[in-house]
Amino acid sequence: MLRAEHLAFAYGKDAQVYDFSFEAEAGSVTAISGASGSGKSTLFDLIAGFLTPKSGTLMLDGTNLLPLPPETRPLSLLLQSDNLFDHLSARENVGLGLPKGTSKAEGRRRVEEVLARVGLEGIADQTAATLSGGQKQRVALARTLLRHRAILLLDEPFSALDDETRQTIRALVGELTRSEGWHTILVSHHEDDIAALAARRYRLAEGRLTPA
Amino acid sequence: MRSSLPGLGAIIFLLAFTSFPIVLLLGGGPANQTLEVAIYSAVRLDFDLVGAVRLALTQITVCAVVILLASASTPVVSVHGRSVAPSWRDALPAQMLQWLVLLLATVGFALPLLSVLTDGVISGFGRVLAQPTFWWSLATSLFIGSASAVLTLLLAPALTLGRAASAKRPVRILLGTPSFAYLAVPAVVLSLGFFLIVRNLGVAPAQAAPVVVIIANSLLALPFAVATLGPPLDAMVRARGKLIRSLGLSGWQQFWRVEYPLLGKDIGLMLALAFCFSLGDLGVIALFGTQDFQTLPLMMFRALGAYRSNDAAAIAAILLMGTIIAFVGLPRLFERIAHASR
């Protein structure tokens, strides 16, 4: 269980004070929705470690995540765009998720394996710049599989996709969440995405999360 | 535009106010000296270090006041990324005026360079190329230029990335200071500072010369290097900073796999700037140069002082050609290497 209790943050002395509390179970998607400017990105950055809360806790199965910097937190990110480095191939982008010390042969095998798992056989050597939006999100998900992190943070990951691709990628996220046991947190204001994926939902308003 | 004018005016004023090589070469006696030339004369000719320090402090104070005044006016809004040309047409008189200004500026810039090339070619390179001191000075110039450029390449991205990655304002100010501070510190003043440090440490200036010249040239090129590399690095951090951090990319891996392929041309341009800046430096080498340690600009200056203007013209032409080759060739070379590494 991923549990946040009274994660408090404010951007300045007289700014809005955020106070976040939520729970997310393994193997399911927890959605956080809210209007633009309600603090979704702030919550995202707090969970990821890009912002430091003034107080509160963020526990994963009893382990406090707050002292950990972003690179060592057990999470992967999937953003709306810029999830890949366009000048690298799909293989090289996915390979960035391999643990240090992995041999070349083993790395190659594992990259091919995860690309096949997300339905992208045969495109490993294509440059990321030549991939479609949907393919790019799949490559990013493949990299996430390699990293074996417990939490998947999604920040409007389907916004730039057309309807058909959106449904496909959504289904893939749902399937991988269940099979890999991820604590997936979906930050989005798209009702369709939330309705299709979320087992639990919170609404963000006036700096607070309310179960919906 | 209005918000940019004070900063722009300050930079132009400072460049003219701290002009050293032009005034030194054209001469004209004490009545036509600038503070920089007076500092140089105090150290090299009169060995009046106290006087030199007094002049240097005056120089720094004036520069600091100008910068503070420019900074106190409306802040400059910086726009990162490619600029877009306005799509409206100017009226004919405005267009004609713009062309006239461009023509005058181009003539004013190109004429001295053309006369350097012409005089140098007419004078003939044979006499200069036959002098052993030329080859030694050329080797020194290339070594100093390369080392300065490499040092600048290490400093500029480190400062820019460190500043972009830090959320703490005092840290950001500290890391940003070298990027603009050396605009206000003229070359001769910086050299004087190093000269005094070296002297106080009991080291002969001649012995410290190579190290000091490399460091000083690199520091003086830093504002321009950061201005070249800063915006594309900033844009990269904005677009992919979170991704880079969450993937745990850092150090050499981050530079070689992510930054260098995307910034090859910009890195080449930055290196070319720093290299050419050092290649043409006279302000720093003037205080530390000796008979055994001289660069091409110093050799040119000495040739002029000895009324060997033909030699000076030939050396100037060689310097100019070298600068153009470096400035055009280095960015292309690094862009090619970056493409090959992708």
Tab-separated table of N, CA, C and O in Angstrom, chain A residues 73-155:
chain	number	residue	atom	x	y	z
A	73	ARG	N	13.921	6.758	-5.644
A	73	ARG	CA	12.558	6.372	-5.233
A	73	ARG	C	12.096	5.240	-6.123
A	73	ARG	O	12.402	5.203	-7.316
A	74	PRO	N	11.313	4.319	-5.557
A	74	PRO	CA	10.875	3.153	-6.340
A	74	PRO	C	9.719	3.497	-7.269
A	74	PRO	O	8.610	2.956	-7.147
A	75	LEU	N	9.947	4.443	-8.172
A	75	LEU	CA	8.865	4.839	-9.066
A	75	LEU	C	9.389	5.133	-10.465
A	75	LEU	O	10.570	5.369	-10.670
A	76	SER	N	8.469	5.046	-11.410
A	76	SER	CA	8.753	5.435	-12.797
A	76	SER	C	7.724	6.468	-13.196
A	76	SER	O	6.618	6.497	-12.658
A	77	LEU	N	8.108	7.303	-14.151
A	77	LEU	CA	7.214	8.368	-14.608
A	77	LEU	C	6.748	8.097	-16.017
A	77	LEU	O	7.493	7.573	-16.844
A	78	LEU	N	5.521	8.473	-16.311
A	78	LEU	CA	5.058	8.527	-17.697
A	78	LEU	C	4.357	9.870	-17.846
A	78	LEU	O	3.297	10.101	-17.279
A	79	LEU	N	5.003	10.766	-18.596
A	79	LEU	CA	4.487	12.125	-18.743
A	79	LEU	C	3.650	12.229	-20.011
A	79	LEU	O	3.576	11.287	-20.801
A	80	GLN	N	3.061	13.382	-20.205
A	80	GLN	CA	2.234	13.593	-21.405
A	80	GLN	C	3.103	13.500	-22.667
A	80	GLN	O	2.683	12.948	-23.676
A	81	SER	N	4.313	14.039	-22.593
A	81	SER	CA	5.228	13.967	-23.733
A	81	SER	C	6.655	14.006	-23.193
A	81	SER	O	6.864	14.073	-21.986
A	82	ASP	N	7.628	13.984	-24.086
A	82	ASP	CA	9.046	14.051	-23.694
A	82	ASP	C	9.425	12.922	-22.753
A	82	ASP	O	10.179	13.115	-21.800
A	83	ASN	N	8.892	11.707	-23.018
A	83	ASN	CA	9.291	10.550	-22.220
A	83	ASN	C	10.515	9.851	-22.782
A	83	ASN	O	11.094	8.988	-22.133
A	84	LEU	N	10.843	10.191	-24.016
A	84	LEU	CA	11.980	9.565	-24.673
A	84	LEU	C	12.966	10.630	-25.133
A	84	LEU	O	12.629	11.807	-25.207
A	85	PHE	N	14.171	10.186	-25.445
A	85	PHE	CA	15.164	11.058	-26.065
A	85	PHE	C	15.118	10.772	-27.563
A	85	PHE	O	15.450	9.673	-28.010
A	86	ASP	N	14.667	11.795	-28.323
A	86	ASP	CA	14.370	11.574	-29.740
A	86	ASP	C	15.577	11.114	-30.549
A	86	ASP	O	15.403	10.486	-31.592
A	87	HIS	N	16.773	11.446	-30.139
A	87	HIS	CA	17.948	11.105	-30.944
A	87	HIS	C	18.411	9.670	-30.683
A	87	HIS	O	19.274	9.165	-31.385
A	88	LEU	N	17.847	9.015	-29.649
A	88	LEU	CA	18.209	7.632	-29.353
A	88	LEU	C	17.194	6.698	-29.996
A	88	LEU	O	16.044	7.072	-30.223
A	89	SER	N	17.609	5.469	-30.252
A	89	SER	CA	16.689	4.480	-30.799
A	89	SER	C	15.750	3.992	-29.692
A	89	SER	O	15.978	4.257	-28.514
A	90	ALA	N	14.725	3.257	-30.107
A	90	ALA	CA	13.806	2.676	-29.126
A	90	ALA	C	14.586	1.783	-28.168
A	90	ALA	O	14.384	1.806	-26.958
A	91	ARG	N	15.515	0.995	-28.731
A	91	ARG	CA	16.331	0.088	-27.920
A	91	ARG	C	17.138	0.866	-26.879
A	91	ARG	O	17.194	0.500	-25.723
A	92	GLU	N	17.761	1.965	-27.331
A	92	GLU	CA	18.601	2.754	-26.422
A	92	GLU	C	17.756	3.444	-25.358
A	92	GLU	O	18.163	3.561	-24.199
A	93	ASN	N	16.581	3.908	-25.740
A	93	ASN	CA	15.702	4.534	-24.756
A	93	ASN	C	15.262	3.530	-23.698
A	93	ASN	O	15.299	3.823	-22.507
A	94	VAL	N	14.861	2.351	-24.150
A	94	VAL	CA	14.436	1.325	-23.193
A	94	VAL	C	15.627	0.910	-22.331
A	94	VAL	O	15.509	0.693	-21.125
A	95	GLY	N	16.798	0.805	-22.989
A	95	GLY	CA	18.012	0.379	-22.300
A	95	GLY	C	18.412	1.280	-21.142
A	95	GLY	O	19.148	0.862	-20.245
A	96	LEU	N	17.925	2.518	-21.140
A	96	LEU	CA	18.229	3.425	-20.027
A	96	LEU	C	17.621	2.914	-18.725
A	96	LEU	O	17.990	3.354	-17.638
A	97	GLY	N	16.695	1.958	-18.839
A	97	GLY	CA	16.088	1.404	-17.632
A	97	GLY	C	16.808	0.187	-17.094
A	97	GLY	O	16.430	-0.333	-16.043
A	98	LEU	N	17.857	-0.273	-17.799
A	98	LEU	CA	18.571	-1.461	-17.332
A	98	LEU	C	19.406	-1.141	-16.102
A	98	LEU	O	19.973	-0.058	-16.006
A	99	PRO	N	19.511	-2.102	-15.183
A	99	PRO	CA	20.377	-1.852	-14.022
A	99	PRO	C	21.831	-1.755	-14.465
A	99	PRO	O	22.223	-2.379	-15.455
A	100	LYS	N	22.626	-0.995	-13.693
A	100	LYS	CA	24.053	-0.852	-14.026
A	100	LYS	C	24.702	-2.219	-13.920
A	100	LYS	O	24.398	-3.014	-13.039
A	101	GLY	N	25.620	-2.469	-14.829
A	101	GLY	CA	26.352	-3.734	-14.785
A	101	GLY	C	25.731	-4.829	-15.635
A	101	GLY	O	26.282	-5.920	-15.722
A	102	THR	N	24.578	-4.543	-16.253
A	102	THR	CA	23.963	-5.560	-17.118
A	102	THR	C	24.837	-5.737	-18.353
A	102	THR	O	25.241	-4.761	-18.968
A	103	SER	N	25.100	-6.998	-18.712
A	103	SER	CA	25.950	-7.247	-19.887
A	103	SER	C	25.196	-6.844	-21.145
A	103	SER	O	23.961	-6.776	-21.158
A	104	LYS	N	25.968	-6.647	-22.199
A	104	LYS	CA	25.372	-6.198	-23.459
A	104	LYS	C	24.378	-7.217	-23.990
A	104	LYS	O	23.266	-6.879	-24.411
A	105	ALA	N	24.787	-8.485	-23.973
A	105	ALA	CA	23.931	-9.556	-24.519
A	105	ALA	C	22.644	-9.672	-23.702
A	105	ALA	O	21.538	-9.760	-24.240
A	106	GLU	N	22.787	-9.672	-22.385
A	106	GLU	CA	21.633	-9.792	-21.499
A	106	GLU	C	20.720	-8.585	-21.660
A	106	GLU	O	19.493	-8.705	-21.715
A	107	GLY	N	21.342	-7.409	-21.767
A	107	GLY	CA	20.569	-6.184	-21.946
A	107	GLY	C	19.756	-6.216	-23.227
A	107	GLY	O	18.569	-5.868	-23.253
A	108	ARG	N	20.392	-6.671	-24.287
A	108	ARG	CA	19.722	-6.765	-25.590
A	108	ARG	C	18.506	-7.695	-25.502
A	108	ARG	O	17.418	-7.386	-25.987
A	109	ARG	N	18.730	-8.836	-24.844
A	109	ARG	CA	17.651	-9.832	-24.721
A	109	ARG	C	16.476	-9.251	-23.932
A	109	ARG	O	15.311	-9.387	-24.325
A	110	ARG	N	16.786	-8.580	-22.850
A	110	ARG	CA	15.706	-8.057	-21.999
A	110	ARG	C	14.959	-6.910	-22.681
A	110	ARG	O	13.745	-6.767	-22.529
A	111	VAL	N	15.688	-6.114	-23.419
A	111	VAL	CA	15.026	-5.007	-24.133
A	111	VAL	C	14.058	-5.573	-25.172
A	111	VAL	O	12.917	-5.108	-25.286
A	112	GLU	N	14.520	-6.568	-25.923
A	112	GLU	CA	13.647	-7.177	-26.951
A	112	GLU	C	12.399	-7.770	-26.289
A	112	GLU	O	11.280	-7.666	-26.811
A	113	GLU	N	12.611	-8.370	-25.140
A	113	GLU	CA	11.512	-9.043	-24.412
A	113	GLU	C	10.437	-8.035	-24.021
A	113	GLU	O	9.234	-8.256	-24.241
A	114	VAL	N	10.856	-6.904	-23.420
A	114	VAL	CA	9.842	-5.944	-22.951
A	114	VAL	C	9.188	-5.210	-24.115
A	114	VAL	O	8.015	-4.831	-24.045
A	115	LEU	N	9.944	-4.992	-25.190
A	115	LEU	CA	9.338	-4.349	-26.364
A	115	LEU	C	8.264	-5.261	-26.962
A	115	LEU	O	7.207	-4.796	-27.387
A	116	ALA	N	8.527	-6.551	-26.960
A	116	ALA	CA	7.515	-7.503	-27.454
A	116	ALA	C	6.304	-7.500	-26.532
A	116	ALA	O	5.153	-7.588	-26.986
A	117	ARG	N	6.542	-7.369	-25.267
A	117	ARG	CA	5.449	-7.390	-24.279
A	117	ARG	C	4.483	-6.227	-24.496
A	117	ARG	O	3.291	-6.337	-24.225
A	118	VAL	N	5.031	-5.089	-24.966
A	118	VAL	CA	4.151	-3.936	-25.210
A	118	VAL	C	3.720	-3.855	-26.670
A	118	VAL	O	3.175	-2.841	-27.112
A	119	GLY	N	4.018	-4.909	-27.422
A	119	GLY	CA	3.534	-4.976	-28.796
A	119	GLY	C	4.377	-4.209	-29.799
A	119	GLY	O	3.850	-3.722	-30.797
A	120	LEU	N	5.672	-4.107	-29.536
A	120	LEU	CA	6.527	-3.326	-30.434
A	120	LEU	C	7.696	-4.164	-30.960
A	120	LEU	O	8.836	-3.718	-30.954
A	121	GLU	N	7.403	-5.374	-31.403
A	121	GLU	CA	8.502	-6.159	-31.983
A	121	GLU	C	8.962	-5.478	-33.266
A	121	GLU	O	8.142	-4.929	-34.011
A	122	GLY	N	10.245	-5.548	-33.520
A	122	GLY	CA	10.772	-5.113	-34.816
A	122	GLY	C	11.080	-3.636	-34.949
A	122	GLY	O	11.539	-3.194	-35.988
A	123	ILE	N	10.822	-2.836	-33.926
A	123	ILE	CA	11.106	-1.387	-34.083
A	123	ILE	C	12.264	-0.937	-33.208
A	123	ILE	O	12.514	0.248	-33.065
A	124	ALA	N	12.973	-1.904	-32.635
A	124	ALA	CA	13.995	-1.570	-31.638
A	124	ALA	C	15.047	-0.599	-32.157
A	124	ALA	O	15.545	0.236	-31.402
A	125	ASP	N	15.381	-0.730	-33.435
A	125	ASP	CA	16.468	0.105	-33.953
A	125	ASP	C	15.981	1.395	-34.587
A	125	ASP	O	16.778	2.177	-35.105
A	126	GLN	N	14.700	1.640	-34.520
A	126	GLN	CA	14.169	2.905	-35.057
A	126	GLN	C	14.443	4.034	-34.081
A	126	GLN	O	14.311	3.869	-32.870
A	127	THR	N	14.797	5.206	-34.634
A	127	THR	CA	15.015	6.374	-33.779
A	127	THR	C	13.681	6.819	-33.192
A	127	THR	O	12.641	6.771	-33.856
A	128	ALA	N	13.715	7.241	-31.942
A	128	ALA	CA	12.476	7.625	-31.259
A	128	ALA	C	11.747	8.746	-32.002
A	128	ALA	O	10.516	8.821	-31.979
A	129	ALA	N	12.502	9.615	-32.665
A	129	ALA	CA	11.863	10.732	-33.375
A	129	ALA	C	10.926	10.248	-34.482
A	129	ALA	O	10.004	10.957	-34.872
A	130	THR	N	11.174	9.029	-34.988
A	130	THR	CA	10.352	8.527	-36.094
A	130	THR	C	9.133	7.745	-35.621
A	130	THR	O	8.331	7.298	-36.427
A	131	LEU	N	9.001	7.562	-34.310
A	131	LEU	CA	7.881	6.786	-33.777
A	131	LEU	C	6.636	7.650	-33.624
A	131	LEU	O	6.737	8.871	-33.421
A	132	SER	N	5.480	7.007	-33.680
A	132	SER	CA	4.225	7.735	-33.461
A	132	SER	C	4.059	7.998	-31.960
A	132	SER	O	4.785	7.430	-31.135
A	133	GLY	N	3.071	8.829	-31.611
A	133	GLY	CA	2.829	9.145	-30.206
A	133	GLY	C	2.538	7.905	-29.384
A	133	GLY	O	3.064	7.716	-28.280
A	134	GLY	N	1.719	7.040	-29.932
A	134	GLY	CA	1.371	5.805	-29.231
A	134	GLY	C	2.573	4.885	-29.060
A	134	GLY	O	2.758	4.280	-28.002
A	135	GLN	N	3.369	4.793	-30.110
A	135	GLN	CA	4.563	3.949	-30.027
A	135	GLN	C	5.537	4.494	-28.973
A	135	GLN	O	6.155	3.736	-28.229
A	136	LYS	N	5.652	5.807	-28.907
A	136	LYS	CA	6.551	6.411	-27.917
A	136	LYS	C	6.095	6.074	-26.497
A	136	LYS	O	6.911	5.739	-25.632
A	137	GLN	N	4.783	6.138	-26.269
A	137	GLN	CA	4.295	5.816	-24.922
A	137	GLN	C	4.533	4.342	-24.615
A	137	GLN	O	4.860	3.972	-23.486
A	138	ARG	N	4.411	3.489	-25.630
A	138	ARG	CA	4.677	2.052	-25.401
A	138	ARG	C	6.144	1.829	-25.064
A	138	ARG	O	6.489	1.018	-24.210
A	139	VAL	N	7.035	2.529	-25.784
A	139	VAL	CA	8.473	2.383	-25.500
A	139	VAL	C	8.754	2.822	-24.057
A	139	VAL	O	9.507	2.168	-23.329
A	140	ALA	N	8.119	3.917	-23.646
A	140	ALA	CA	8.308	4.395	-22.273
A	140	ALA	C	7.800	3.358	-21.266
A	140	ALA	O	8.413	3.134	-20.226
A	141	LEU	N	6.681	2.716	-21.591
A	141	LEU	CA	6.150	1.669	-20.706
A	141	LEU	C	7.088	0.468	-20.682
A	141	LEU	O	7.279	-0.166	-19.643
A	142	ALA	N	7.670	0.144	-21.827
A	142	ALA	CA	8.632	-0.968	-21.877
A	142	ALA	C	9.808	-0.690	-20.941
A	142	ALA	O	10.279	-1.570	-20.225
A	143	ARG	N	10.284	0.550	-20.962
A	143	ARG	CA	11.388	0.925	-20.074
A	143	ARG	C	10.965	0.791	-18.614
A	143	ARG	O	11.741	0.361	-17.753
A	144	THR	N	9.727	1.136	-18.345
A	144	THR	CA	9.202	1.014	-16.980
A	144	THR	C	9.224	-0.439	-16.525
A	144	THR	O	9.539	-0.738	-15.364
A	145	LEU	N	8.898	-1.354	-17.447
A	145	LEU	CA	8.920	-2.785	-17.110
A	145	LEU	C	10.319	-3.220	-16.703
A	145	LEU	O	10.492	-4.016	-15.781
A	146	LEU	N	11.319	-2.678	-17.391
A	146	LEU	CA	12.701	-3.066	-17.090
A	146	LEU	C	13.145	-2.571	-15.715
A	146	LEU	O	14.024	-3.157	-15.104
A	147	ARG	N	12.572	-1.495	-15.262
A	147	ARG	CA	13.062	-0.868	-14.050
A	147	ARG	C	12.557	-1.534	-12.766
A	147	ARG	O	13.119	-1.339	-11.698
A	148	HIS	N	11.491	-2.306	-12.899
A	148	HIS	CA	10.940	-3.036	-11.740
A	148	HIS	C	10.706	-2.121	-10.544
A	148	HIS	O	11.116	-2.414	-9.417
A	149	ARG	N	10.057	-0.976	-10.802
A	149	ARG	CA	9.739	-0.080	-9.686
A	149	ARG	C	8.292	-0.324	-9.260
A	149	ARG	O	7.453	-0.685	-10.067
A	150	ALA	N	8.019	-0.086	-8.005
A	150	ALA	CA	6.708	-0.440	-7.456
A	150	ALA	C	5.611	0.569	-7.810
A	150	ALA	O	4.436	0.236	-7.766
A	151	ILE	N	6.034	1.797	-8.147
A	151	ILE	CA	5.038	2.856	-8.351
A	151	ILE	C	5.155	3.370	-9.782
A	151	ILE	O	6.248	3.576	-10.298
A	152	LEU	N	4.021	3.578	-10.429
A	152	LEU	CA	4.001	4.219	-11.747
A	152	LEU	C	3.199	5.511	-11.616
A	152	LEU	O	2.029	5.491	-11.237
A	153	LEU	N	3.874	6.613	-11.910
A	153	LEU	CA	3.227	7.923	-11.831
A	153	LEU	C	2.895	8.393	-13.242
A	153	LEU	O	3.778	8.511	-14.073
A	154	LEU	N	1.635	8.670	-13.473
A	154	LEU	CA	1.203	9.092	-14.809
A	154	LEU	C	0.686	10.524	-14.731
A	154	LEU	O	-0.203	10.815	-13.932
A	155	ASP	N	1.245	11.395	-15.552
A	155	ASP	CA	0.797	12.784	-15.603
A	155	ASP	C	0.203	13.060	-16.971
A	155	ASP	O	0.920	13.316	-17.936
